[in-house]
PDB file of C-alpha atoms in Angstrom:
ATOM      1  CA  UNK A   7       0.000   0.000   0.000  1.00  0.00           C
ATOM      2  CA  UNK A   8       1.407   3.344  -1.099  1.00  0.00           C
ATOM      3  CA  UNK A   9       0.068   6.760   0.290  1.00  0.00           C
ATOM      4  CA  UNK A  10       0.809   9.486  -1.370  1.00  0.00           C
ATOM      5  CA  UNK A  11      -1.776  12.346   0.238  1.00  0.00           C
ATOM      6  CA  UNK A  12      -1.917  13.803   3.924  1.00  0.00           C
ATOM      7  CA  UNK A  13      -4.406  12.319   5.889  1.00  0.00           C
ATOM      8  CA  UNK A  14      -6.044  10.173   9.136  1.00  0.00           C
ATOM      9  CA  UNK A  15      -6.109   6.443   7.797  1.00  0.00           C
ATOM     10  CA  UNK A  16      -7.802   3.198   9.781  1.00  0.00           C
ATOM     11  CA  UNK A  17      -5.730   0.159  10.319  1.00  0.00           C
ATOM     12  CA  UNK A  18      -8.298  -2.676   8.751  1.00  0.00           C
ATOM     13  CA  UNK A  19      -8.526  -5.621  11.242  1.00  0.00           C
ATOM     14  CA  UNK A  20      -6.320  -7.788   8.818  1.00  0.00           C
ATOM     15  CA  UNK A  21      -3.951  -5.263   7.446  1.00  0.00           C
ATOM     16  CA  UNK A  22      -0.843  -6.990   6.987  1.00  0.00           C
ATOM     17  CA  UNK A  23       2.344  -6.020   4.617  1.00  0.00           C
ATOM     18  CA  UNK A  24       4.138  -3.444   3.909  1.00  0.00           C
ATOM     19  CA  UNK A  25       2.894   0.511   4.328  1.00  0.00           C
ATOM     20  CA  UNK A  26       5.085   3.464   1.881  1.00  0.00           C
ATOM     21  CA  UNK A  27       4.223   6.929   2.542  1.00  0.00           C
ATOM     22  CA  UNK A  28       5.603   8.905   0.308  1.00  0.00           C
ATOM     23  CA  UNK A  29       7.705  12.225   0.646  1.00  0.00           C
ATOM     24  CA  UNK A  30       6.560  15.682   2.242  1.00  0.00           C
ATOM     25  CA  UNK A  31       3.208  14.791   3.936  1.00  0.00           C
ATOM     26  CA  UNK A  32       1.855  14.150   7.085  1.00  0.00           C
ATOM     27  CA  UNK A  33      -0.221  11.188   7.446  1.00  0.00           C
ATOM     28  CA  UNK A  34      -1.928   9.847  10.868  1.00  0.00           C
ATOM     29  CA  UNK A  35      -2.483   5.679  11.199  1.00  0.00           C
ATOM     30  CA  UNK A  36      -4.510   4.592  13.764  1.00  0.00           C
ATOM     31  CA  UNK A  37      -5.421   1.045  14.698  1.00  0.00           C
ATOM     32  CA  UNK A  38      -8.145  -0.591  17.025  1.00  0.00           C
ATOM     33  CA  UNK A  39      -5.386  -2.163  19.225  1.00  0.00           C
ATOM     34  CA  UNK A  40      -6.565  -0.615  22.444  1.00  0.00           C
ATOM     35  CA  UNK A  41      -9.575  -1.392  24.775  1.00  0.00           C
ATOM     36  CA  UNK A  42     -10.182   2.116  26.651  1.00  0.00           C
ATOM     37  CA  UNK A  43     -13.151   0.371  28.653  1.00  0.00           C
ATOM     38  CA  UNK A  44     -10.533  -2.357  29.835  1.00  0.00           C
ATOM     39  CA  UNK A  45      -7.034  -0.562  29.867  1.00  0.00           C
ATOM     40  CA  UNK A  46      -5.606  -3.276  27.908  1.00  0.00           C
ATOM     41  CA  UNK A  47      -4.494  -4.092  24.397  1.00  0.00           C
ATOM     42  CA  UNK A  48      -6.973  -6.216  22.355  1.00  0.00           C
ATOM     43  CA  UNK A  49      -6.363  -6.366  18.910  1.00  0.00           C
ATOM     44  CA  UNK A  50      -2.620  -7.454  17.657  1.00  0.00           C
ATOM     45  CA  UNK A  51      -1.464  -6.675  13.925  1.00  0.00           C
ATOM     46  CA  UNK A  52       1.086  -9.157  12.323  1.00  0.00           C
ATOM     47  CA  UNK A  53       3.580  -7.711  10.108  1.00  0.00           C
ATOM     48  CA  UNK A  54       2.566  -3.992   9.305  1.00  0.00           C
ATOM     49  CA  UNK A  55       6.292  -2.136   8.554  1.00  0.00           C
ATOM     50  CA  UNK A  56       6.103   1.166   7.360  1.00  0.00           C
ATOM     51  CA  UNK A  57       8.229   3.415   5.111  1.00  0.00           C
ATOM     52  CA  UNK A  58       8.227   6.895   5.830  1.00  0.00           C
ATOM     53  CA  UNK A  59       9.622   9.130   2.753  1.00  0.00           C
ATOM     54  CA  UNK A  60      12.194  12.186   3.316  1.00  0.00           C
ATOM     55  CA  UNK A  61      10.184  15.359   5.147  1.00  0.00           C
ATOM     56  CA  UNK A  62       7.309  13.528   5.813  1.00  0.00           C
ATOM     57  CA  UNK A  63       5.233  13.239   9.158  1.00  0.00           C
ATOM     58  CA  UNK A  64       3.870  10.567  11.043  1.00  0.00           C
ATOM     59  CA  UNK A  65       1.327  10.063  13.807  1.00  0.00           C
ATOM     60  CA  UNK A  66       0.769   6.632  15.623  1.00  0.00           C
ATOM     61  CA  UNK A  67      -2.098   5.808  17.594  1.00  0.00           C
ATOM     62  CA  UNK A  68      -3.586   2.372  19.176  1.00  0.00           C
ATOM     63  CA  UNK A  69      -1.688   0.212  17.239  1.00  0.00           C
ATOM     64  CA  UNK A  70      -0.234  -2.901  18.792  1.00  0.00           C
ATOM     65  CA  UNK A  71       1.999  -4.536  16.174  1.00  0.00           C
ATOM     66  CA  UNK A  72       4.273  -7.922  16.100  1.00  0.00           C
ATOM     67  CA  UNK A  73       6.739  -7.670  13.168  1.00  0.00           C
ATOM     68  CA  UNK A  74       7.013 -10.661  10.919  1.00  0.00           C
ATOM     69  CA  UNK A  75       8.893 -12.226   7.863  1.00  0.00           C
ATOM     70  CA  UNK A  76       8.306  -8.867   5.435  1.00  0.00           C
ATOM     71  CA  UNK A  77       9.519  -6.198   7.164  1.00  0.00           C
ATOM     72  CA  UNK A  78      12.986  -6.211   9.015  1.00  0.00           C
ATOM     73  CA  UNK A  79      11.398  -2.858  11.070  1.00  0.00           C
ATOM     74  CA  UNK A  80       8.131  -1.873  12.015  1.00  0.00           C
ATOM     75  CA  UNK A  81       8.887   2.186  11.278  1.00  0.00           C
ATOM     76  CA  UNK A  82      11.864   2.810   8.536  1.00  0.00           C
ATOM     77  CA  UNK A  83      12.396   6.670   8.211  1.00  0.00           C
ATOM     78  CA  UNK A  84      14.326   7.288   4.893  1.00  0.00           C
ATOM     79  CA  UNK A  85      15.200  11.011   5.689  1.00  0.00           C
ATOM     80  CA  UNK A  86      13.598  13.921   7.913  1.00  0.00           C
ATOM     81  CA  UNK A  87      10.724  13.519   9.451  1.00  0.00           C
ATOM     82  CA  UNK A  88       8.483  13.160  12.513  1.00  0.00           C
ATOM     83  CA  UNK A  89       7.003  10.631  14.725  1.00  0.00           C
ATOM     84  CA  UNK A  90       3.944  11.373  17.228  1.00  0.00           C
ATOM     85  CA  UNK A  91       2.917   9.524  19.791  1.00  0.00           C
ATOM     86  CA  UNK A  92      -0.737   9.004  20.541  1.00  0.00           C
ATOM     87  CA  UNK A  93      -3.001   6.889  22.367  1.00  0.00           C
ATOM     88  CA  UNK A  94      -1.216   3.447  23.586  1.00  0.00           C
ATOM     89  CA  UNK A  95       1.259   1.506  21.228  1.00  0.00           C
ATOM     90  CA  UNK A  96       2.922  -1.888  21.458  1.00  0.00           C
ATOM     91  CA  UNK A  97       5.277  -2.763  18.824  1.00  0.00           C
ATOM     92  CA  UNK A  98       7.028  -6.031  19.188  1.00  0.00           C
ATOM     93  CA  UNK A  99       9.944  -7.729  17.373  1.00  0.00           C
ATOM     94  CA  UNK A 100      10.074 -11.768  18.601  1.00  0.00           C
ATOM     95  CA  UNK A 101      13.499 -13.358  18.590  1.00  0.00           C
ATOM     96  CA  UNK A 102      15.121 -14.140  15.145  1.00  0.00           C
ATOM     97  CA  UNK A 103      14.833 -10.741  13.719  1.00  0.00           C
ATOM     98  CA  UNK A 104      17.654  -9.473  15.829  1.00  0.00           C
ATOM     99  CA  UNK A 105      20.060  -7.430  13.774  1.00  0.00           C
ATOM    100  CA  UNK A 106      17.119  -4.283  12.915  1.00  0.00           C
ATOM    101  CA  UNK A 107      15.991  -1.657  15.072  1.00  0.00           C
ATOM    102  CA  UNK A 108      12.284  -1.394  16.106  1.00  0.00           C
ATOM    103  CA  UNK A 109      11.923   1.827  14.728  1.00  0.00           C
ATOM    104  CA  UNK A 110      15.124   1.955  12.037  1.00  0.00           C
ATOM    105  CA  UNK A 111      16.657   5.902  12.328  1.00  0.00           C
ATOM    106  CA  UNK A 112      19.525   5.272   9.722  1.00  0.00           C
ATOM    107  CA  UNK A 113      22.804   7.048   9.407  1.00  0.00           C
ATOM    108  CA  UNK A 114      20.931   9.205   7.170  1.00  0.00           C
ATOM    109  CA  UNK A 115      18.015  10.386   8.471  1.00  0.00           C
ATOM    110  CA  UNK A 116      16.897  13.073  10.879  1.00  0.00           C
ATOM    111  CA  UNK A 117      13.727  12.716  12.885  1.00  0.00           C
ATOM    112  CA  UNK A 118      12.216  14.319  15.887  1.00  0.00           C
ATOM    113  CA  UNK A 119       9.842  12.116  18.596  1.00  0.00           C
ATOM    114  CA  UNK A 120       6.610  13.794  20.460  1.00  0.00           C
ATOM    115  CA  UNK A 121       3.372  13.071  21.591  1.00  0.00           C
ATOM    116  CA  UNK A 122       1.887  12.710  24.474  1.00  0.00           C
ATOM    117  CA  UNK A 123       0.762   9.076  24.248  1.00  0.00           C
ATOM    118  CA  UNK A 124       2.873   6.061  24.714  1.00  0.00           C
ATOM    119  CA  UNK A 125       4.966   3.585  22.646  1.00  0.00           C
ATOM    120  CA  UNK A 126       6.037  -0.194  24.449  1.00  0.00           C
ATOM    121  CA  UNK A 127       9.167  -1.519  22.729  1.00  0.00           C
ATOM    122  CA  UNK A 128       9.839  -5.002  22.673  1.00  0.00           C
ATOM    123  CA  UNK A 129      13.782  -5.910  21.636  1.00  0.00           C
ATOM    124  CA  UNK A 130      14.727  -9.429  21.926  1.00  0.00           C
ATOM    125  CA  UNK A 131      18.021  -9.183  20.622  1.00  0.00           C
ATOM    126  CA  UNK A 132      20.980  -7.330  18.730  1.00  0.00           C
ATOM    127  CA  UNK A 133      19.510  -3.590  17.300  1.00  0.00           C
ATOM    128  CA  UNK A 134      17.641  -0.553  19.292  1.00  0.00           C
ATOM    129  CA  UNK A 135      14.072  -0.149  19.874  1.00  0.00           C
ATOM    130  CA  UNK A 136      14.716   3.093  18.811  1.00  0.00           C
ATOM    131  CA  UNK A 137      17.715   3.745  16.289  1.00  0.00           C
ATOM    132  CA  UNK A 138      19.832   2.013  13.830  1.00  0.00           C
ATOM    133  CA  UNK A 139      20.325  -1.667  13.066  1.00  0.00           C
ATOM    134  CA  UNK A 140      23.012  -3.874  15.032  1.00  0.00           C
ATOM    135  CA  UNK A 141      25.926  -2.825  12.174  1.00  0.00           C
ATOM    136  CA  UNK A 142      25.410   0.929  11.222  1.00  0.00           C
ATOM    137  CA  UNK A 143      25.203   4.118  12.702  1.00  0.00           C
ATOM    138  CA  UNK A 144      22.146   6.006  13.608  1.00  0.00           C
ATOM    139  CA  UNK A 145      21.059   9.232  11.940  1.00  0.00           C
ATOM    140  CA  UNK A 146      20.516  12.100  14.598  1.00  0.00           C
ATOM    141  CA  UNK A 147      17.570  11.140  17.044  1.00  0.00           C
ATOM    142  CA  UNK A 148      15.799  14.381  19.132  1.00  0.00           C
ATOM    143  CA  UNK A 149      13.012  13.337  21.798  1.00  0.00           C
ATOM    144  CA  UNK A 150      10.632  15.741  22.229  1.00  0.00           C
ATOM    145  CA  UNK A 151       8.289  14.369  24.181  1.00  0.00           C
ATOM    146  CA  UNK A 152       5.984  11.238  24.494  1.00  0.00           C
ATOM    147  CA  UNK A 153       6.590   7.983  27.040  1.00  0.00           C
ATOM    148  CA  UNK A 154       8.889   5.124  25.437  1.00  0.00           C
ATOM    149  CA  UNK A 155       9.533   1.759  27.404  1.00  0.00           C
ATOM    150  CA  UNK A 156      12.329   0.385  25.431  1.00  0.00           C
ATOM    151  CA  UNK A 157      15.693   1.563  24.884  1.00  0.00           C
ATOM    152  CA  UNK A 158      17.228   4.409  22.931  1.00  0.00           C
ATOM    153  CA  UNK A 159      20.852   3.437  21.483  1.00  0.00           C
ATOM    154  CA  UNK A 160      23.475   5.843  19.829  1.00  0.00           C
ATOM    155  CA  UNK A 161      25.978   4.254  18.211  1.00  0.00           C
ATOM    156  CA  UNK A 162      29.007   4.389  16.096  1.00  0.00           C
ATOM    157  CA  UNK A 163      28.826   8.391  15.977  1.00  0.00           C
ATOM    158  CA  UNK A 164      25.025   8.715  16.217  1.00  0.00           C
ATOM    159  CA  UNK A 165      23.705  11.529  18.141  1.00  0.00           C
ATOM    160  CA  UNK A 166      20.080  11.262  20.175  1.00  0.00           C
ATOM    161  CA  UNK A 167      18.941  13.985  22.362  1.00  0.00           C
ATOM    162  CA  UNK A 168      16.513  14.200  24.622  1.00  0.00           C
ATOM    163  CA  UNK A 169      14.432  17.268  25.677  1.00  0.00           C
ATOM    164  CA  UNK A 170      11.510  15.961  26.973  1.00  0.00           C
ATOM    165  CA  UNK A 171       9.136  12.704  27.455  1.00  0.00           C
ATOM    166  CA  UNK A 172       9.831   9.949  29.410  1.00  0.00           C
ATOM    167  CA  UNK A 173      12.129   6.951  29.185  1.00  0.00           C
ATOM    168  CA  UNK A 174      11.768   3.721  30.762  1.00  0.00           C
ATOM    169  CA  UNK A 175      14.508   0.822  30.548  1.00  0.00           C
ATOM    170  CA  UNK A 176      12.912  -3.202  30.861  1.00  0.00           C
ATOM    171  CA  UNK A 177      13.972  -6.190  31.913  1.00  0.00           C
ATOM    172  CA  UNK A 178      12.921  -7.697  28.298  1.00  0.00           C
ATOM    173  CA  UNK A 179      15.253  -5.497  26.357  1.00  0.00           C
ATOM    174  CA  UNK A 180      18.157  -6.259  29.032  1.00  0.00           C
ATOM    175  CA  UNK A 181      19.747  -2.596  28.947  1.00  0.00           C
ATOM    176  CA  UNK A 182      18.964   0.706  30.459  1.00  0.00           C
ATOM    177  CA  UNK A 183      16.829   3.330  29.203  1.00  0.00           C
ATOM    178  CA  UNK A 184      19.445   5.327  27.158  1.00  0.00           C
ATOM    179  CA  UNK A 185      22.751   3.543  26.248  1.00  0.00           C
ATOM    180  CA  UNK A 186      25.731   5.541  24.118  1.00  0.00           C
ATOM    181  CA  UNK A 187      27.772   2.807  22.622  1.00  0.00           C
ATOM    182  CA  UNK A 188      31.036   2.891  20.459  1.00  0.00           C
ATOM    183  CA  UNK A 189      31.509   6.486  19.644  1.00  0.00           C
ATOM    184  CA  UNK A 190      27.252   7.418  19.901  1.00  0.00           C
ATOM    185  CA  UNK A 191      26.426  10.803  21.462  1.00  0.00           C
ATOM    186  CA  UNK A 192      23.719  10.960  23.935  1.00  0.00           C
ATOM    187  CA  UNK A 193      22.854  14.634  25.531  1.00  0.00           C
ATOM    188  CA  UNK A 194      19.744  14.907  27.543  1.00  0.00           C
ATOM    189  CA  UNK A 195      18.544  18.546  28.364  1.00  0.00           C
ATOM    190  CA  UNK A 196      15.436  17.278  29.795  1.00  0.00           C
ATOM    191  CA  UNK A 197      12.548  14.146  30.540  1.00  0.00           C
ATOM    192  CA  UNK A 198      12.281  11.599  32.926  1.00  0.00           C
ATOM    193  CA  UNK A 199      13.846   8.267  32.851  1.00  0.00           C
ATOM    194  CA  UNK A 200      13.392   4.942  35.116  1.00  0.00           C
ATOM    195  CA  UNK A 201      14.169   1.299  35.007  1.00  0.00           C
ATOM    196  CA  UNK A 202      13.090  -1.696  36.863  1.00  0.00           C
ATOM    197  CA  UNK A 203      15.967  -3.749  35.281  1.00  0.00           C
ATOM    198  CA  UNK A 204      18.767  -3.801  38.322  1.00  0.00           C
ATOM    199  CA  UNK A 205      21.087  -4.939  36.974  1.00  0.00           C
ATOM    200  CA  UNK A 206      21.819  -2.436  34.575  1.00  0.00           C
ATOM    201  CA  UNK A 207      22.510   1.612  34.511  1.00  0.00           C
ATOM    202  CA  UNK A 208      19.291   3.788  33.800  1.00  0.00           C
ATOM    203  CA  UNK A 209      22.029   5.709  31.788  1.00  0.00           C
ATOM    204  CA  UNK A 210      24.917   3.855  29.714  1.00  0.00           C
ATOM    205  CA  UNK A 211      28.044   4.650  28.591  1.00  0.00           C
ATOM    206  CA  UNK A 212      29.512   1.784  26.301  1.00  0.00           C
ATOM    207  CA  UNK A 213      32.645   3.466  24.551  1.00  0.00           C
ATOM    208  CA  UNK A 214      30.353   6.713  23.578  1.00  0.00           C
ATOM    209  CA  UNK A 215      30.062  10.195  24.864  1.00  0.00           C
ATOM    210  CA  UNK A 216      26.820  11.044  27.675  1.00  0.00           C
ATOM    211  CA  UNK A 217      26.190  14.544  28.933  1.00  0.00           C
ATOM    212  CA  UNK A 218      23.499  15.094  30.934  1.00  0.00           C
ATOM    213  CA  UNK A 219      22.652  18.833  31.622  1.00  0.00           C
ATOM    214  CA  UNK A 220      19.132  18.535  32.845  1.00  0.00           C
ATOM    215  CA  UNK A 221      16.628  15.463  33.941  1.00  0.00           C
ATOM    216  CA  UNK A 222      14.702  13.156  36.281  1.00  0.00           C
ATOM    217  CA  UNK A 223      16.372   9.534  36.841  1.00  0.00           C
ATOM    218  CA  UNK A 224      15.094   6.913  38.926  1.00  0.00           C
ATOM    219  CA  UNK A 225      15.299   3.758  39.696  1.00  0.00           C
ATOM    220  CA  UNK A 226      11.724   1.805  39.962  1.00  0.00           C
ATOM    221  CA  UNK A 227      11.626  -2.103  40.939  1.00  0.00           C
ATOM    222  CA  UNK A 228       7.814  -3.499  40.891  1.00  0.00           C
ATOM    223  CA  UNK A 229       8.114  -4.533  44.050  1.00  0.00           C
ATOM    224  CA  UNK A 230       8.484  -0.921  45.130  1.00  0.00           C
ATOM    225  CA  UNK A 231       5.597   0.245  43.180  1.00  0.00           C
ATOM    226  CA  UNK A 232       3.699  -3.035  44.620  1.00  0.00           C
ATOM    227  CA  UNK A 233       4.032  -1.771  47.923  1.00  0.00           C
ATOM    228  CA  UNK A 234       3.385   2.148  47.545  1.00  0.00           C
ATOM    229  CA  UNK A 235      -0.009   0.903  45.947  1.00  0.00           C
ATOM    230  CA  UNK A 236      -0.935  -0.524  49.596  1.00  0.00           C
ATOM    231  CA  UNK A 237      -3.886   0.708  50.637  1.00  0.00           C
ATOM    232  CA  UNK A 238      -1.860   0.870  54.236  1.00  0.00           C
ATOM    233  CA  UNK A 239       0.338   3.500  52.451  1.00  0.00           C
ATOM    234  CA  UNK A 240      -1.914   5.564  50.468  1.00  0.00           C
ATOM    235  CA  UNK A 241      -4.497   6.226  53.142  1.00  0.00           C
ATOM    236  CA  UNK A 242      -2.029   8.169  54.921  1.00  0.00           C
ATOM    237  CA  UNK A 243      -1.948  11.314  55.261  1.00  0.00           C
ATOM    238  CA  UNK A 244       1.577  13.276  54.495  1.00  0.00           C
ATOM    239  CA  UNK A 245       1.707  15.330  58.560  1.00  0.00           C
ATOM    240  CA  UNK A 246      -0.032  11.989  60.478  1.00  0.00           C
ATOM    241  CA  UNK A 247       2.696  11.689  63.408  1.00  0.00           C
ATOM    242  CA  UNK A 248       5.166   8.873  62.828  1.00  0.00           C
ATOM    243  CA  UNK A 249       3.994   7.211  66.346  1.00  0.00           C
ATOM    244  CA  UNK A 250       0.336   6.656  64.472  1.00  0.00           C
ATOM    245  CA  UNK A 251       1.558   4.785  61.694  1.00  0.00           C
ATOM    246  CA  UNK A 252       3.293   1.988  62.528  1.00  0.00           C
ATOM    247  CA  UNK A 253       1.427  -0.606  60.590  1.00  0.00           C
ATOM    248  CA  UNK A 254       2.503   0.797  57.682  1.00  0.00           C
ATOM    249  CA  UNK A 255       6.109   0.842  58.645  1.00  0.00           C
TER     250      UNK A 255
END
């Protein structure tokens, strides 16, 4: 399927293949993935990559997608552009398509990330969620905004910077949230980033460059979050004396 004209386009329930958009436009695809009455993603696409031409723009929105044997990424940008983030998004690449990036930023290309919805990345092996494939450098990478739970690699004199949004490193992928690896540049100005992978940095520095000038970093384990959710801790209130609460110590 080729588009060729701006536009909002529906994801059919068995769209499958491969997606071109063509150069200069901005073009919004949304899917049926999520289940707002549930909170919980319903509807999986198999093998939807998609092509984005030089200057154009692209919006994302419910659209939970497993790559397959077509496409070696599920979002290819071929120059500048634009990705937004809307709604919920799951994009997952199974093991045995290791060596390609999630979303593939090649050495040549130029695209800025924003949104305010949020994008699940699911790496099983060699090559970013977010960047270039396992041999090549990435193109220059600028986070704008929009949550990402997956992990951002520059590599082999790549350049990502970060300004806003929020980044969260998982167990799944095996790495941080950011990682700057043989001669990648990583500069964050901005945003939010967590893990709840312990053994491994939020932030990485693998032979590459990091300079952090602005930002929120913590570190998350579930069972932390397990226990804040206690009703024993979120009944209290913030000036009850210490000597009231100690079954919630």
């Amino acid at each position: 399927v080729t588009i060729d004209k701006s536009g909002t386009y529906l994801l059919a329930d068995n769209a499958t293949g491969a997606i071109t958009i063509g150069e200069g436009i901005q073009v919004t695809i949304v899917g049926s993935s999520w289940d707002a009455a549930t909170g919980a993603f319903t509807k999986m696409y198999t093998d939807v990559g998609i092509v984005v031409g030089d200057g154009s723009s692209l919006t994302i929105q419910d659209v939970w997608n497993e790559i397959g044997e077509h496409s070696p990424s599920i979002i290819d940008f071929q120059g500048r552009g634009s990705l937004t983030i809307a709604g919920h998004n799951l994009f997952d690449m199974p093991e045995g398509y290791g060596s390609s990036a999630v979303i593939h930023v090649g050495p040549d290309a130029d695209v800025t990330f924003d949104g305010t919805g949020c994008l699940w990345g699911y790496k099983h092996a060699a090559g970013a969620f977010i960047g270039a494939n396992a041999d090549e450098a990435n193109g220059i990478i600028t986070i704008d905004g929009g949550t990402y739970i997956g992990n951002l690699c520059a590599q082999y004199g790549g350049k990502i910077t970060i300004k806003r949004g929020t980044i969260k490193g998982i167990k799944t992928n095996n790495v941080g949230a950011v990682t700057a690896y043989d001669g990648g540049s990583v500069v964050i100005n901005g945003g939010t980033f967590t893990s709840d992978t312990p053994a491994q940095a939020i932030i990485q520095n693998e032979g590459g460059s990091v300079t952090i000038n602005a930002g929120n970093f913590k570190y998350n384990p579930k069972i932390n979050e397990e226990m804040a959710a206690l009703p024993q801790f979120q009944n209290l209130h913030p000036q009850q004396p210490a000597d009231t609460t100690r079954g919630a110590e």
